[in-house]
Amino acid sequence: MTCYLHIGVPKTGTTSVQNFLYTNRQVLQKQGFLYPVSALHTHQHAALVSIINSYSENQISKKRLSEWLDALKQEILSYPNHTILFSSEVAVQAFDSVTKISCLKEILQELGFTKIYIVVYFRNCADTYVSLYSQVFKMFTMSMEEKEKWNTVLGAPQNNLWANIHYKYQMSAQNFAEVFGKDKMIVRLFDKAEFVQGDLIRDFLDAVGLHWDSAFVLPKNQNESLDLLGMEIAKALYKHDFPEIRDDIIASKIYEYTTKSLTSKDPNLKFMPPKELYESYLNFYAESNEWVRTEFFPQRQSLFPPKDLSTYEENYELREMKPEYWDRIAQFVADILIDSINAHNTLSTRKPTNFIQADSALACVQNELPYKLGEALAQNTKSFWGFICLPFVLSYIKNGHNAKQRIYEQELAQGNAPAIPPLSSYPDYEEALKLQRSFLYSLGKALIVYNNKGEAKLSYLSFIRKVLSSIKRNKGVRKQLTHLSSEQ
């Protein structure tokens, strides 16, 4: 059985390729190719990469790895004689050593693959830097601490946090070739002039042996770069560090608004860093690029076409505000307002319904946010996949609970809903008190306290690690969890 593993690198159109493969799964199957959905996350196989990487770092057992991969294995076996396609630019970041790549190969072979090809695209390092610079400004879920850390990505190559991952192509190509074999490396250049028919999708299809089909659907361009106007607005949002923006759902909406209104092909708004900085990325990785050229493109004089910097124009500051720029800002604000009005209208026109539809104290407590969150934490920490999905599950529960709470408060104020009786008025009051002192309720309550501290994801992950270690080590975990929030 054969598989192609597309590893990126980042900023080489991976999102567009992944969306194409996902959208056209059925057409691909007619040509004998399968893009598995069992291990997908946002149309790429980042979850698969993550679980194998965790195993390579001895964070999980082989048994747990096998359990997680079982669904993927069953899907693959359901399509005999199919060539399997995997894609995730996270792979080149996660598997950054020969040891880890060897572990990756071992797992792929255990899944039944006898032929494994690595597909990788390399891009001019200076252009990668320009694209990555814009990408940083769209990471709305980051805390201020994380943004400060990312600032090193925006500087000179010798200080770049992700230098080896994004730019040192020799390291990636050399390591993967050592493990899988040079003959199994399919190395392409991310350059329109090099693409088959000048198109990335057609070039990728050619790389893996697929033929163009008139039934293929081409998704819209994905992950467009912010222009200078978009960067200025993103900087303003970052400056105020609104904790609400870091919520996954809200951040995704802001991302949607900015992509719609604050990206453009206007050359006057295209970010171009200082010439000296741009040139430093060309020179700093010249030796690495030359190694790749010698090994994989010996017929070329240079890996990438030489850059003529005599006409290079710096453009890294928004120097003027044209009337049409204000129109785009107005559109950005209008999108937010329209969404807010629609949400308000949805709440206002909702038929009256009790927020708590319960006839017992126990049911009332089970409808409270701490219990709901605690129950979700307990359920989703039983499996690795559940753990991966946990942030989205918790966010969904919290937002849904708060929406119902607002509906109830509106209906109560309008006299359309009765007041909730006190717990003490129910015959099972004592049972309800026990539930409020339970493990699940205390767990959810501690998470709410952590969230209110405003330390965002780092605090959240610290909290989860503490919960898991407490459950594993201490039989008195119920008592400890009540005090978890005060330990830091």
XYZ file of C-alpha atoms in Angstrom:
488
model
C 0.000 0.000 0.000
C 1.250 3.468 -0.912
C 0.925 6.812 0.837
C 2.022 10.353 0.122
C 2.767 12.550 3.131
C 2.654 16.266 2.295
C 4.693 18.062 4.990
C 4.558 21.693 3.847
C 6.625 23.650 4.509
C 4.514 26.432 6.092
C 3.514 29.340 3.843
C 3.589 27.281 0.639
C -0.135 27.124 -0.063
C -0.760 24.146 2.223
C -4.200 25.402 3.311
C -5.333 25.673 -0.310
C -4.077 22.165 -1.092
C -5.747 20.705 2.001
C -9.083 22.385 1.307
C -8.943 21.135 -2.282
C -8.269 17.550 -1.191
C -11.007 17.662 1.421
C -13.586 19.222 -0.907
C -12.866 16.725 -3.694
C -12.635 13.522 -1.642
C -15.213 11.655 -3.723
C -13.641 12.625 -7.045
C -10.235 11.548 -5.735
C -11.638 8.162 -4.732
C -12.700 7.543 -8.329
C -9.019 7.843 -9.247
C -8.053 5.433 -6.460
C -6.878 8.036 -3.919
C -8.154 8.482 -0.355
C -7.835 11.605 1.779
C -8.739 10.112 5.205
C -11.175 12.027 7.392
C -10.584 10.018 10.582
C -7.523 12.019 11.581
C -8.520 15.397 10.164
C -8.578 18.713 11.994
C -9.569 21.785 9.937
C -9.036 19.754 6.745
C -5.438 18.780 7.576
C -3.920 15.850 9.477
C -2.435 17.850 12.338
C -4.047 15.540 14.912
C -2.322 12.525 13.344
C 1.009 14.328 13.445
C 0.422 15.375 17.038
C -0.353 11.867 18.324
C 2.634 10.280 16.574
C 4.885 13.084 17.805
C 3.628 12.556 21.367
C 4.494 8.882 21.065
C 7.964 9.697 19.706
C 8.559 11.853 22.794
C 7.341 9.050 25.128
C 4.370 11.110 26.275
C 1.900 8.313 25.516
C 2.145 4.522 25.428
C 2.136 2.352 22.328
C -1.201 0.915 23.468
C -2.819 4.346 23.614
C -1.344 5.262 20.239
C -2.832 2.093 18.728
C -6.241 2.857 20.246
C -6.199 6.352 18.767
C -5.096 5.113 15.332
C -7.702 2.353 15.204
C -10.372 4.487 13.469
C -7.852 5.648 10.864
C -6.703 2.088 10.268
C -10.269 0.907 9.767
C -10.951 3.712 7.283
C -7.838 2.841 5.291
C -8.749 -0.865 5.241
C -12.200 0.090 3.932
C -10.551 1.371 0.751
C -8.311 -1.465 -0.483
C -6.035 -0.721 -3.427
C -6.292 3.023 -2.765
C -3.320 5.359 -2.490
C -3.533 7.378 0.723
C -2.871 11.119 0.949
C -1.907 12.857 4.188
C -1.210 16.573 4.489
C -0.036 18.733 7.380
C 2.583 21.474 7.428
C 2.833 20.803 11.167
C 4.803 17.663 10.256
C 7.946 19.546 9.326
C 7.796 21.299 12.701
C 6.967 18.234 14.805
C 9.401 15.790 13.210
C 12.544 17.878 13.497
C 15.058 15.066 14.073
C 16.027 11.744 12.497
C 14.830 9.951 15.638
C 11.332 11.407 15.414
C 11.123 10.867 11.660
C 12.150 7.235 12.170
C 9.288 6.858 14.627
C 6.937 8.385 12.043
C 8.097 5.865 9.452
C 7.608 3.002 11.910
C 3.986 4.006 12.587
C 3.187 4.492 8.899
C 4.577 1.044 8.160
C 2.470 -0.443 10.959
C -0.568 1.139 9.289
C 0.262 -1.044 6.299
C 2.238 1.275 4.015
C 5.085 -0.323 2.068
C 5.793 2.708 -0.112
C 5.929 6.119 1.566
C 6.640 9.285 -0.388
C 7.364 12.674 1.176
C 6.051 15.715 -0.699
C 7.534 19.057 0.273
C 7.492 22.531 -1.237
C 10.252 25.066 -0.617
C 9.809 28.800 -1.084
C 12.222 31.698 -1.412
C 13.120 32.437 2.237
C 12.640 36.200 1.965
C 9.147 35.768 0.520
C 8.324 33.229 3.236
C 9.306 35.839 5.809
C 7.009 38.430 4.222
C 4.069 36.001 4.272
C 4.773 34.828 7.810
C 4.959 38.419 9.035
C 1.372 38.954 7.964
C 0.293 35.613 9.427
C 1.403 36.614 12.919
C -1.077 39.498 12.945
C -3.978 37.120 12.342
C -3.286 35.006 15.442
C -5.996 36.615 17.542
C -6.110 33.841 20.164
C -2.605 34.644 21.420
C -2.021 36.267 24.788
C 0.326 39.246 25.151
C 3.050 36.914 26.434
C 2.730 34.721 23.370
C 2.775 37.759 21.073
C 6.008 38.979 22.645
C 7.531 35.546 22.028
C 6.394 35.674 18.416
C 8.069 39.035 17.904
C 11.323 37.151 17.319
C 9.727 35.682 14.191
C 9.474 39.201 12.828
C 13.139 40.072 13.219
C 16.479 39.259 11.627
C 17.093 35.633 10.548
C 19.817 34.987 13.132
C 17.297 35.816 15.884
C 14.300 34.124 14.304
C 12.456 31.782 16.649
C 11.467 29.370 13.895
C 14.499 29.709 11.656
C 15.174 25.987 11.213
C 11.477 25.161 10.733
C 10.542 27.781 8.165
C 13.765 28.540 6.343
C 16.527 25.960 6.821
C 15.406 23.615 4.090
C 18.582 21.558 4.145
C 17.809 20.256 7.632
C 14.270 19.162 6.737
C 15.204 17.586 3.402
C 18.317 15.883 4.754
C 16.564 14.340 7.757
C 13.542 13.047 5.839
C 15.744 11.731 3.009
C 17.944 9.863 5.493
C 14.945 8.009 6.916
C 12.704 7.495 3.874
C 15.341 7.557 1.146
C 16.218 10.274 -1.312
C 14.293 8.440 -4.038
C 11.127 8.833 -1.943
C 11.485 12.607 -1.674
C 9.312 14.682 -4.012
C 10.719 18.185 -3.685
C 8.956 21.051 -5.451
C 9.511 24.788 -5.599
C 6.762 27.156 -4.532
C 7.006 29.445 -7.515
C 4.228 30.111 -10.023
C 6.768 29.943 -12.833
C 7.623 26.394 -11.748
C 4.064 25.119 -11.221
C 2.420 22.849 -13.788
C 0.388 25.242 -15.943
C 1.271 27.961 -13.442
C -1.130 26.510 -10.864
C -0.287 25.124 -7.403
C -3.166 22.617 -7.293
C -2.325 21.157 -10.698
C 1.318 20.989 -9.639
C 0.464 19.073 -6.466
C -1.756 16.656 -8.395
C 1.120 16.033 -10.784
C 3.484 15.429 -7.859
C 1.345 12.603 -6.436
C 0.303 11.078 -9.767
C -3.256 12.407 -9.974
C -4.919 13.603 -13.157
C -7.012 16.706 -13.568
C -10.739 15.975 -13.555
C -13.391 18.381 -14.833
C -15.447 17.442 -11.758
C -12.871 18.974 -9.422
C -14.106 21.955 -7.400
C -11.595 24.699 -6.695
C -12.100 26.322 -3.275
C -11.488 30.022 -2.840
C -7.974 31.138 -1.992
C -7.286 30.486 1.660
C -5.134 32.145 4.319
C -4.723 35.417 2.410
C -2.166 37.814 3.865
C -3.272 40.983 5.600
C -2.248 44.192 3.876
C -0.799 47.194 5.707
C -4.257 48.477 6.598
C -5.182 45.125 8.110
C -1.922 45.000 10.041
C -2.569 48.416 11.565
C -6.036 47.369 12.771
C -4.656 44.073 14.111
C -1.941 45.986 15.986
C -4.602 48.211 17.547
C -6.567 45.151 18.701
C -3.408 43.599 20.127
C -2.506 46.821 21.912
C -5.690 46.726 23.975
C -5.338 42.974 24.579
C -9.074 42.307 24.880
C -9.382 38.910 26.590
C -12.704 38.318 24.799
C -10.932 38.281 21.424
C -8.842 35.312 22.528
C -11.946 33.134 22.790
C -11.696 30.570 19.971
C -15.149 31.306 18.526
C -14.795 35.104 18.676
C -11.235 34.948 17.315
C -12.445 32.912 14.348
C -15.081 35.561 13.618
C -12.520 38.395 13.820
C -10.293 36.350 11.499
C -13.240 36.053 9.095
C -13.923 39.821 9.214
C -10.285 40.796 8.642
C -9.826 38.301 5.805
C -12.927 39.668 4.082
C -12.222 43.394 4.424
C -8.531 43.826 5.235
C -6.746 41.795 2.575
C -6.106 43.145 -0.886
C -3.893 42.930 -3.954
C -3.251 46.677 -3.887
C 0.544 47.049 -4.413
C 0.456 50.243 -2.364
C -0.671 48.206 0.649
C 1.547 45.140 0.198
C 3.919 44.729 3.115
C 7.559 44.823 2.079
C 10.116 44.949 4.919
C 13.215 47.142 4.960
C 15.500 46.200 2.089
C 18.348 45.285 4.416
C 16.147 42.853 6.334
C 14.711 41.297 3.168
C 18.196 40.817 1.752
C 19.423 39.246 4.997
C 16.953 36.366 4.514
C 18.267 35.801 1.009
C 21.874 35.656 2.192
C 21.533 33.922 5.556
C 20.118 30.709 4.075
C 22.107 30.690 0.850
C 24.260 27.736 1.960
C 21.213 25.679 2.954
C 19.507 26.461 -0.356
C 22.627 25.480 -2.276
C 22.643 22.071 -0.593
C 19.032 21.494 -1.650
C 19.839 22.591 -5.191
C 22.817 20.231 -5.448
C 20.863 17.254 -4.128
C 17.503 17.724 -5.821
C 17.870 20.308 -8.613
C 21.394 19.844 -10.014
C 20.256 21.106 -13.419
C 19.452 24.547 -11.970
C 22.012 27.312 -11.528
C 20.356 28.381 -8.277
C 17.530 26.954 -6.189
C 15.436 30.096 -6.605
C 15.622 32.748 -9.331
C 18.006 35.558 -8.299
C 16.310 38.636 -6.873
C 17.021 41.980 -8.511
C 16.947 44.356 -5.554
C 17.936 47.419 -7.540
C 14.263 48.308 -7.904
C 13.182 47.016 -4.488
C 10.692 49.317 -2.770
C 10.287 49.211 0.981
C 6.704 49.443 2.200
C 6.254 48.575 5.862
C 4.315 51.558 7.206
C 0.878 52.916 6.349
C 1.860 56.431 5.294
C -1.523 57.777 4.142
C -5.212 57.089 4.558
C -7.047 57.197 1.252
C -10.864 57.561 1.184
C -11.275 53.975 -0.021
C -9.344 52.740 3.022
C -11.962 54.264 5.279
C -14.614 52.441 3.247
C -12.899 49.139 3.991
C -12.665 49.951 7.697
C -16.358 50.840 7.618
C -17.083 47.462 5.999
C -15.053 45.723 8.736
C -17.044 47.512 11.462
C -20.320 46.942 9.606
C -19.713 43.192 9.465
C -19.256 43.113 13.228
C -22.364 45.238 13.819
C -24.503 43.170 11.467
C -23.479 39.985 13.231
C -24.230 41.576 16.597
C -27.665 42.816 15.423
C -28.519 39.397 13.982
C -27.533 37.750 17.247
C -29.658 40.245 19.189
C -32.641 39.695 16.885
C -32.295 35.944 17.292
C -32.490 36.349 21.055
C -35.354 38.841 20.859
C -37.552 36.706 18.581
C -36.914 33.441 20.381
C -40.054 31.877 21.785
C -40.285 32.138 25.578
C -38.664 29.160 27.254
C -37.487 28.572 30.776
C -33.702 28.677 31.190
C -33.944 25.921 33.773
C -36.482 23.372 32.746
C -36.166 21.170 35.807
C -38.444 19.876 38.496
C -35.772 18.938 41.015
C -32.808 20.508 42.784
C -30.492 17.896 41.273
C -31.601 18.836 37.759
C -31.039 22.517 38.571
C -27.455 21.876 39.707
C -26.795 19.749 36.623
C -27.857 22.774 34.544
C -25.286 25.018 36.230
C -22.133 25.902 34.292
C -19.595 24.428 36.765
C -21.226 20.997 36.578
C -21.480 21.098 32.775
C -17.799 22.043 32.422
C -16.679 19.509 35.007
C -18.601 16.732 33.293
C -17.058 17.663 29.916
C -13.558 17.730 31.439
C -14.023 14.289 32.966
C -15.413 12.791 29.758
C -12.929 14.313 27.322
C -9.752 13.542 29.292
C -10.389 9.818 28.887
C -8.911 9.785 25.380
C -6.249 11.686 23.469
C -8.741 12.720 20.792
C -11.090 13.960 23.479
C -8.239 15.977 24.949
C -7.512 17.563 21.542
C -11.187 18.523 21.158
C -11.536 19.707 24.748
C -10.925 23.476 24.212
C -13.628 23.569 21.523
C -16.055 21.523 23.643
C -15.575 23.782 26.674
C -15.942 26.925 24.555
C -19.147 25.571 22.995
C -20.607 24.700 26.409
C -19.709 28.072 27.909
C -21.090 30.115 25.014
C -24.258 28.025 24.820
C -24.855 28.327 28.554
C -24.323 32.099 28.528
C -26.683 32.504 25.548
C -29.420 30.583 27.346
C -28.797 32.634 30.462
C -29.302 35.869 28.513
C -32.519 34.541 26.986
C -33.861 33.634 30.400
C -32.957 37.011 31.917
C -34.695 38.838 29.052
C -37.816 36.705 29.402
C -37.798 37.118 33.171
C -37.576 40.914 32.820
C -40.475 40.875 30.328
C -42.581 38.691 32.597
C -42.510 35.781 30.173
C -40.691 33.365 32.473
C -41.107 32.502 36.159
C -38.331 33.062 38.663
C -36.301 29.967 39.488
C -37.246 28.707 42.952
C -34.400 28.458 45.492
C -32.798 25.022 45.738
C -33.917 24.734 49.343
C -37.551 24.613 48.180
C -37.051 21.260 46.456
C -37.455 17.965 48.319
C -34.071 16.691 47.071
C -32.195 19.766 48.365
C -29.666 17.737 50.383
C -28.829 15.583 47.364
C -28.279 18.751 45.328
C -25.841 20.092 47.943
C -23.860 16.856 47.713
C -23.702 17.290 43.950
C -22.380 20.863 44.366
C -19.598 19.438 46.557
C -18.862 16.660 44.084
C -15.732 16.057 42.042
C -17.291 17.203 38.751
C -18.773 20.411 40.151
C -15.525 21.360 41.943
C -13.561 20.642 38.772
C -15.745 22.938 36.674
C -15.701 25.650 39.333
C -11.912 25.573 39.501
C -11.708 25.910 35.701
C -13.975 28.987 35.776
C -11.722 30.619 38.384
C -8.663 29.870 36.255
C -10.355 31.332 33.179
C -11.315 34.500 35.054
C -7.665 35.081 35.939
C -7.136 36.092 32.305
C -4.033 33.975 31.790
C -5.580 32.424 28.677
C -4.294 29.207 27.204
C -1.096 28.780 29.197
C -3.119 28.858 32.414
C -5.696 26.529 30.916
C -3.088 23.961 29.912
C -1.426 24.256 33.318
C -4.794 23.615 34.929
C -5.477 20.522 32.788
C -2.028 19.078 33.497
C -2.593 19.606 37.198
C -5.982 17.912 37.050
C -4.619 14.890 35.181
C -1.619 14.476 37.469
C -3.831 14.824 40.561
C -6.226 12.160 39.300
C -3.323 9.848 38.569
C -1.419 10.295 41.840
C -3.859 11.192 44.560
C -6.902 9.364 45.826
C -8.031 12.518 47.615
C -8.420 14.386 44.328
C -11.963 15.571 45.127
C -10.730 17.577 48.085
C -7.729 18.945 46.195
C -9.696 20.123 43.172
C -11.775 22.497 45.278
C -8.559 24.383 46.056
C -6.780 24.071 42.706
C -7.615 27.624 41.682
C -5.830 29.133 44.672
C -2.573 27.207 44.296
C -0.938 29.515 41.748
